[in-house]
């Protein structure tokens, strides 16, 4: 097999890339070099100088007014095709291109060349010296990115067009300004901000990111009150009994200190620590100077609502655990009712009126109760879930069945409610009520009839809305008869108890 | 921020710093809406470090350090003479947002002394989280302390807004808790943890938001006579039975205004460090509490060497291990090899027979690992022949503790 000789055998190829992490330029150059069969030793890589420096004058930077960048041009005609490289290679190229080392291009090209010439799995061997070296470079870049996310400190510039404006000066080790920009855009979408560095600048104005050439150290505005507060916080968070400056410097190396306002406190905190600790140890364990708040301590145990009215006030004041629910629909009926009926949750009409069982299902239940000889006024009526869970669909609000977890959020209220009412028997209308009362998932078809439900004697029957959903008239009539019979049985049991 | 507020911040940050937890991890990736503020990255970010070597990730403060409880180990107990202060809900919200916008913090870790009643206190904390989320579109990290004495529905309300909830176990021994924290009740603490675990698991299955970063806890070490083995036994139960994300250990350290019932001598920080190492062995290295405890004496960990090395030195017959053939479980037991190094090693050995130089590129702990490994070009002496191995591997004695 004889490969055609390279076009320009022997002469080196000089590639000039843009300042920083020129991803597009590098990619183009690699495709071209591979297509021309240029081995690594014939490549010479260079980085161009940056453009004129960005400035920050009187708290203003043109970063906020720069128009968005044009989309990078699509592949031009006659360009060599994209290379297919294993994922592990791509995982190294992106971070390593950000590295400050001028050798980065040559090292990456050496890796790509070997991968394309018989060592397809090379990048998957972290023990290989070249892969190891590139891995260290990638790690250094990732750490630099992480530290920039952490250590950028914004200074407030005031408000412009109703948006708060902030600026920061930061000195990264590598060309990572483009790499960190998305993080700050996602985090601070509603404020204008600019980050100036010696390797490039980036700004956000709520619409788009703008990148600029390197900047010199700007004259930053004085810190506002929050910066002083931050220093006070930092000093207080330090525990002088546990000094460990080695650990601190490992995670926050000194090179970052000039741009961290809190770092100027470090020497004094360290110096003062031994004396503060000696003072703590020397001081005898102290006797309390204030009187023991006996009554307040005794009173704090009585926090549970003392009546159903108090409990209801609390339920009304608490936001819904489910999506939708505009207001809590409370239980109603006399304290001491022999029978309590528990449904699933208020529906559309219940939510509007603020009363349980007034919608279509409620009306059906009232009819069945009447046939079973039960008057609404004599029975305690409530729901497992106190809010109407729904999704809006146009003008309608579509009922959503509460999940098991949501039902359990409401269990404590239901328990407390029934503890006040003290019914002899609790009827669970449907599976949701049975779950709320017993804590177990029970299928109504199997578990129908009397059974112990948590701490109450109970009976499980259909929820009236189940009847409304039955398409078959005969089945509906049968289910209705069963519901009436179950209610009558519940009445008898409650009377006998 | 005016001077009065700054003074309050100083007092209430000072009062909160004895809680070791500061993690901002586990919330997954999330970003604010266009007019909101904040994001989470999943792994958390430490925004600064204080000279005690601990990270500052969250604004860790108390809502108030007034407290009706009288826990002997706590600087804020009602019988302490410490200076007191109280934030309003709005003040905490304003400081959190002000700090967050300047990129000082990842979010808020709010705890509180108990005032009026546990319910009242829990509600105030919950209101801070709710205001941040609902009124300000805050998508940063929120960690709330759950008060086990508060009503269940209030704790669960907090879970709707918080990323992480924590209930502190405080002491590994229930008897010690009764003695040192008379208002606290060990079964109640466990019940709240159990309740939270259920809600967290349900919400995850139902794809609802409820404390997505799970729950954590803290144990104080060295304030009573509990052994390391008993502490780790408690941790194992908490990880296994209650699905905790993290257990934090806090070596009891001198506090101003110390109580008279506490030991005078603080626990060595080294003990806390060894417990964290043991905790990792429990969670990521397949060790059991008995195995870890067997590395030390009388239920206490060896303070001079790490628990993995201590175990290896007492099980020399299991070594050396051949890096080119041993399975993952065995490699994880080699002192000096971390989980990440082991995974890299497993990838690399598919392509090549590993030498000592390869291991040096994959792990920074090769010096310690060397006597326990066989590589293509290295076979150590029989470990049982080396009576001085412990001395050779233990770090030289140094004055690391301030009060050792």
mmCIF file of C-alpha atoms in Angstrom, chain A residues 121-129 132 139 146-156 164 166 183-184 186-191 204 206-207 224-230 232-245 247-248 251-252 260-262 266 269-270 274 276-277 280-281 283-290 292-293 296-297 299-300 303-305 311 314 317-321 403-406 408-410 412-413 416, chain B residues 1 3 6 9-11 13-14 17-18 31-41 43-54 56 58-61 68-69 77-81 94-95 98-106 114 116-120 130 149-153 156-157 160-161 183 195 198-199 202 206 208 210 250-251 253-260 264 266 269 272 344 347-348 351-352 354 358 361-362 402-403:
data_model
loop_
_atom_site.group_PDB
_atom_site.id
_atom_site.type_symbol
_atom_site.label_atom_id
_atom_site.label_comp_id
_atom_site.label_asym_id
_atom_site.label_seq_id
_atom_site.Cartn_x
_atom_site.Cartn_y
_atom_site.Cartn_z
ATOM 1 C CA UNK A 121 -8.468 4.204 21.988
ATOM 2 C CA UNK A 122 -5.485 6.291 23.087
ATOM 3 C CA UNK A 123 -7.471 8.996 24.883
ATOM 4 C CA UNK A 124 -9.133 6.300 27.006
ATOM 5 C CA UNK A 125 -5.828 5.375 28.600
ATOM 6 C CA UNK A 126 -5.259 7.868 31.416
ATOM 7 C CA UNK A 127 -1.873 6.267 32.147
ATOM 8 C CA UNK A 128 -0.361 7.229 28.772
ATOM 9 C CA UNK A 129 2.144 10.083 29.312
ATOM 10 C CA UNK A 132 -1.926 12.182 31.324
ATOM 11 C CA UNK A 139 -7.933 19.699 35.014
ATOM 12 C CA UNK A 146 -14.469 26.677 38.963
ATOM 13 C CA UNK A 147 -12.441 29.210 40.918
ATOM 14 C CA UNK A 148 -13.606 32.019 38.641
ATOM 15 C CA UNK A 149 -17.229 31.002 39.250
ATOM 16 C CA UNK A 150 -16.428 31.168 42.951
ATOM 17 C CA UNK A 151 -14.122 34.153 43.349
ATOM 18 C CA UNK A 152 -15.461 36.832 40.994
ATOM 19 C CA UNK A 153 -16.635 39.695 43.224
ATOM 20 C CA UNK A 154 -19.082 42.150 41.726
ATOM 21 C CA UNK A 155 -19.128 45.799 42.685
ATOM 22 C CA UNK A 156 -22.368 47.728 42.364
ATOM 23 C CA UNK A 164 -28.933 47.060 38.524
ATOM 24 C CA UNK A 166 -22.320 45.406 38.412
ATOM 25 C CA UNK A 183 -22.588 30.412 34.138
ATOM 26 C CA UNK A 184 -22.939 34.106 34.971
ATOM 27 C CA UNK A 186 -27.763 31.885 33.854
ATOM 28 C CA UNK A 187 -27.166 33.063 37.386
ATOM 29 C CA UNK A 188 -27.741 36.795 36.945
ATOM 30 C CA UNK A 189 -30.203 37.221 34.075
ATOM 31 C CA UNK A 190 -31.958 40.249 35.569
ATOM 32 C CA UNK A 191 -28.908 42.422 36.204
ATOM 33 C CA UNK A 204 -24.396 40.944 29.782
ATOM 34 C CA UNK A 206 -30.209 41.144 29.625
ATOM 35 C CA UNK A 207 -30.318 40.437 25.899
ATOM 36 C CA UNK A 224 -21.117 49.605 49.063
ATOM 37 C CA UNK A 225 -22.653 48.659 52.412
ATOM 38 C CA UNK A 226 -23.027 45.063 51.359
ATOM 39 C CA UNK A 227 -19.286 44.681 50.982
ATOM 40 C CA UNK A 228 -18.780 45.893 54.550
ATOM 41 C CA UNK A 229 -21.477 43.470 55.650
ATOM 42 C CA UNK A 230 -19.691 40.686 53.811
ATOM 43 C CA UNK A 232 -18.304 41.431 58.961
ATOM 44 C CA UNK A 233 -19.838 38.105 58.016
ATOM 45 C CA UNK A 234 -16.499 36.616 56.982
ATOM 46 C CA UNK A 235 -14.831 37.658 60.233
ATOM 47 C CA UNK A 236 -17.685 36.189 62.298
ATOM 48 C CA UNK A 237 -17.777 32.905 60.405
ATOM 49 C CA UNK A 238 -14.147 32.253 61.328
ATOM 50 C CA UNK A 239 -13.660 30.003 64.358
ATOM 51 C CA UNK A 240 -10.380 30.978 66.071
ATOM 52 C CA UNK A 241 -10.257 27.640 67.883
ATOM 53 C CA UNK A 242 -9.707 25.766 64.634
ATOM 54 C CA UNK A 243 -7.109 27.666 62.612
ATOM 55 C CA UNK A 244 -5.939 25.809 59.523
ATOM 56 C CA UNK A 245 -4.322 28.282 57.100
ATOM 57 C CA UNK A 247 -6.162 24.147 54.141
ATOM 58 C CA UNK A 248 -7.386 27.667 53.409
ATOM 59 C CA UNK A 251 -8.445 25.938 48.326
ATOM 60 C CA UNK A 252 -8.017 29.708 48.047
ATOM 61 C CA UNK A 260 -11.126 39.185 47.165
ATOM 62 C CA UNK A 261 -12.225 41.958 49.524
ATOM 63 C CA UNK A 262 -12.430 39.590 52.488
ATOM 64 C CA UNK A 266 -6.911 37.187 56.975
ATOM 65 C CA UNK A 269 -7.744 37.093 62.053
ATOM 66 C CA UNK A 270 -4.838 34.655 62.209
ATOM 67 C CA UNK A 274 -4.398 32.394 69.806
ATOM 68 C CA UNK A 276 -8.962 34.807 71.638
ATOM 69 C CA UNK A 277 -8.769 31.074 72.323
ATOM 70 C CA UNK A 280 -11.994 31.467 76.098
ATOM 71 C CA UNK A 281 -10.144 28.704 77.948
ATOM 72 C CA UNK A 283 -12.461 32.237 81.421
ATOM 73 C CA UNK A 284 -14.220 30.055 83.926
ATOM 74 C CA UNK A 285 -17.406 28.404 82.867
ATOM 75 C CA UNK A 286 -19.817 31.178 83.536
ATOM 76 C CA UNK A 287 -22.998 31.241 85.529
ATOM 77 C CA UNK A 288 -26.006 32.675 83.739
ATOM 78 C CA UNK A 289 -26.547 36.322 84.464
ATOM 79 C CA UNK A 290 -30.180 36.361 83.418
ATOM 80 C CA UNK A 292 -34.379 31.531 83.782
ATOM 81 C CA UNK A 293 -37.470 32.191 81.571
ATOM 82 C CA UNK A 296 -41.854 30.968 78.488
ATOM 83 C CA UNK A 297 -40.240 27.544 78.535
ATOM 84 C CA UNK A 299 -45.590 27.861 77.455
ATOM 85 C CA UNK A 300 -43.704 26.724 74.372
ATOM 86 C CA UNK A 303 -48.268 25.232 70.462
ATOM 87 C CA UNK A 304 -50.742 22.802 68.936
ATOM 88 C CA UNK A 305 -54.062 24.382 67.917
ATOM 89 C CA UNK A 311 -56.738 24.459 63.341
ATOM 90 C CA UNK A 314 -54.011 27.585 60.377
ATOM 91 C CA UNK A 317 -53.275 30.564 56.274
ATOM 92 C CA UNK A 318 -51.066 27.860 54.775
ATOM 93 C CA UNK A 319 -50.358 27.747 51.039
ATOM 94 C CA UNK A 320 -51.409 24.677 49.095
ATOM 95 C CA UNK A 321 -49.217 21.613 48.894
ATOM 96 C CA UNK A 403 -50.386 11.998 44.260
ATOM 97 C CA UNK A 404 -49.705 9.719 47.223
ATOM 98 C CA UNK A 405 -47.051 12.110 48.505
ATOM 99 C CA UNK A 406 -49.420 15.068 48.289
ATOM 100 C CA UNK A 408 -49.585 12.497 52.913
ATOM 101 C CA UNK A 409 -48.695 16.189 53.190
ATOM 102 C CA UNK A 410 -52.317 16.731 54.224
ATOM 103 C CA UNK A 412 -51.585 15.597 59.675
ATOM 104 C CA UNK A 413 -54.393 18.105 59.280
ATOM 105 C CA UNK A 416 -55.940 16.687 63.908
ATOM 106 C CA UNK B 1 -26.559 47.883 54.888
ATOM 107 C CA UNK B 3 -24.382 49.639 61.075
ATOM 108 C CA UNK B 6 -24.135 44.806 60.260
ATOM 109 C CA UNK B 9 -25.176 40.016 61.088
ATOM 110 C CA UNK B 10 -21.960 39.661 63.098
ATOM 111 C CA UNK B 11 -23.782 38.245 66.119
ATOM 112 C CA UNK B 13 -23.201 34.608 61.921
ATOM 113 C CA UNK B 14 -21.034 34.003 64.963
ATOM 114 C CA UNK B 17 -20.752 28.948 62.761
ATOM 115 C CA UNK B 18 -20.711 25.881 64.995
ATOM 116 C CA UNK B 31 -31.511 28.498 36.582
ATOM 117 C CA UNK B 32 -33.640 31.519 37.386
ATOM 118 C CA UNK B 33 -36.291 32.855 35.041
ATOM 119 C CA UNK B 34 -35.456 35.999 33.048
ATOM 120 C CA UNK B 35 -36.467 38.376 35.829
ATOM 121 C CA UNK B 36 -35.303 36.199 38.699
ATOM 122 C CA UNK B 37 -31.916 35.498 40.181
ATOM 123 C CA UNK B 38 -29.810 32.486 40.954
ATOM 124 C CA UNK B 39 -28.833 29.037 39.789
ATOM 125 C CA UNK B 40 -27.569 25.751 41.124
ATOM 126 C CA UNK B 41 -24.946 23.612 39.432
ATOM 127 C CA UNK B 43 -21.951 20.061 42.696
ATOM 128 C CA UNK B 44 -21.971 23.270 44.727
ATOM 129 C CA UNK B 45 -19.428 26.101 44.892
ATOM 130 C CA UNK B 46 -17.288 27.328 47.785
ATOM 131 C CA UNK B 47 -17.041 31.097 47.415
ATOM 132 C CA UNK B 48 -14.442 31.726 50.052
ATOM 133 C CA UNK B 49 -12.403 30.100 52.812
ATOM 134 C CA UNK B 50 -11.825 31.412 56.296
ATOM 135 C CA UNK B 51 -8.478 30.910 58.060
ATOM 136 C CA UNK B 52 -9.936 27.843 59.809
ATOM 137 C CA UNK B 53 -9.792 26.152 56.397
ATOM 138 C CA UNK B 54 -13.554 25.810 56.160
ATOM 139 C CA UNK B 56 -17.949 29.706 52.872
ATOM 140 C CA UNK B 58 -23.860 29.620 51.968
ATOM 141 C CA UNK B 59 -24.764 32.616 54.054
ATOM 142 C CA UNK B 60 -24.966 30.646 57.295
ATOM 143 C CA UNK B 61 -26.891 32.586 59.910
ATOM 144 C CA UNK B 68 -35.696 28.746 75.110
ATOM 145 C CA UNK B 69 -33.771 25.474 74.957
ATOM 146 C CA UNK B 77 -28.598 27.997 75.124
ATOM 147 C CA UNK B 78 -30.929 30.104 77.239
ATOM 148 C CA UNK B 79 -28.535 30.089 80.188
ATOM 149 C CA UNK B 80 -25.639 31.493 78.145
ATOM 150 C CA UNK B 81 -24.565 35.107 78.577
ATOM 151 C CA UNK B 94 -32.329 41.513 51.714
ATOM 152 C CA UNK B 95 -28.912 40.340 52.939
ATOM 153 C CA UNK B 98 -27.414 41.564 48.295
ATOM 154 C CA UNK B 99 -24.672 39.012 48.928
ATOM 155 C CA UNK B 100 -25.827 36.773 46.120
ATOM 156 C CA UNK B 101 -25.770 39.561 43.528
ATOM 157 C CA UNK B 102 -22.148 40.310 44.414
ATOM 158 C CA UNK B 103 -21.304 36.606 43.998
ATOM 159 C CA UNK B 104 -20.278 36.147 47.636
ATOM 160 C CA UNK B 105 -22.502 33.107 48.229
ATOM 161 C CA UNK B 106 -24.369 30.169 46.680
ATOM 162 C CA UNK B 114 -36.311 28.480 69.451
ATOM 163 C CA UNK B 116 -42.035 31.455 71.531
ATOM 164 C CA UNK B 117 -42.565 27.918 70.245
ATOM 165 C CA UNK B 118 -41.001 25.477 67.809
ATOM 166 C CA UNK B 119 -43.926 26.052 65.419
ATOM 167 C CA UNK B 120 -43.555 29.821 65.464
ATOM 168 C CA UNK B 130 -40.941 31.323 50.641
ATOM 169 C CA UNK B 149 -40.347 19.737 67.829
ATOM 170 C CA UNK B 150 -42.357 21.708 65.228
ATOM 171 C CA UNK B 151 -45.599 20.402 63.738
ATOM 172 C CA UNK B 152 -45.161 18.023 60.806
ATOM 173 C CA UNK B 153 -47.000 20.200 58.294
ATOM 174 C CA UNK B 156 -43.188 19.854 55.181
ATOM 175 C CA UNK B 157 -44.031 23.391 54.097
ATOM 176 C CA UNK B 160 -41.515 22.927 49.385
ATOM 177 C CA UNK B 161 -39.091 25.864 49.273
ATOM 178 C CA UNK B 183 -35.674 19.934 75.859
ATOM 179 C CA UNK B 195 -41.056 11.658 57.999
ATOM 180 C CA UNK B 198 -40.709 9.415 53.182
ATOM 181 C CA UNK B 199 -41.723 12.778 51.742
ATOM 182 C CA UNK B 202 -42.317 10.164 47.351
ATOM 183 C CA UNK B 206 -43.693 11.743 41.650
ATOM 184 C CA UNK B 208 -42.356 17.020 42.495
ATOM 185 C CA UNK B 210 -39.536 18.683 47.853
ATOM 186 C CA UNK B 250 -18.258 18.520 64.706
ATOM 187 C CA UNK B 251 -15.446 18.136 67.197
ATOM 188 C CA UNK B 253 -14.494 22.977 70.467
ATOM 189 C CA UNK B 254 -14.160 25.597 73.147
ATOM 190 C CA UNK B 255 -16.888 28.194 72.962
ATOM 191 C CA UNK B 256 -17.088 31.460 74.749
ATOM 192 C CA UNK B 257 -19.548 31.206 77.654
ATOM 193 C CA UNK B 258 -19.066 27.449 78.020
ATOM 194 C CA UNK B 259 -21.391 25.458 80.251
ATOM 195 C CA UNK B 260 -20.125 23.922 83.469
ATOM 196 C CA UNK B 264 -12.806 21.251 79.888
ATOM 197 C CA UNK B 266 -11.776 20.033 73.730
ATOM 198 C CA UNK B 269 -9.673 18.120 65.558
ATOM 199 C CA UNK B 272 -13.167 14.759 63.553
ATOM 200 C CA UNK B 344 -8.892 5.387 36.062
ATOM 201 C CA UNK B 347 -9.779 1.947 32.379
ATOM 202 C CA UNK B 348 -6.048 2.102 31.750
ATOM 203 C CA UNK B 351 -5.042 -1.120 27.187
ATOM 204 C CA UNK B 352 -1.768 -1.798 28.912
ATOM 205 C CA UNK B 354 0.395 -1.196 34.406
ATOM 206 C CA UNK B 358 1.661 4.340 35.355
ATOM 207 C CA UNK B 361 0.356 9.084 36.896
ATOM 208 C CA UNK B 362 -3.029 7.797 38.016
ATOM 209 C CA UNK B 402 -3.495 23.956 69.142
ATOM 210 C CA UNK B 403 -4.446 22.196 72.364
#
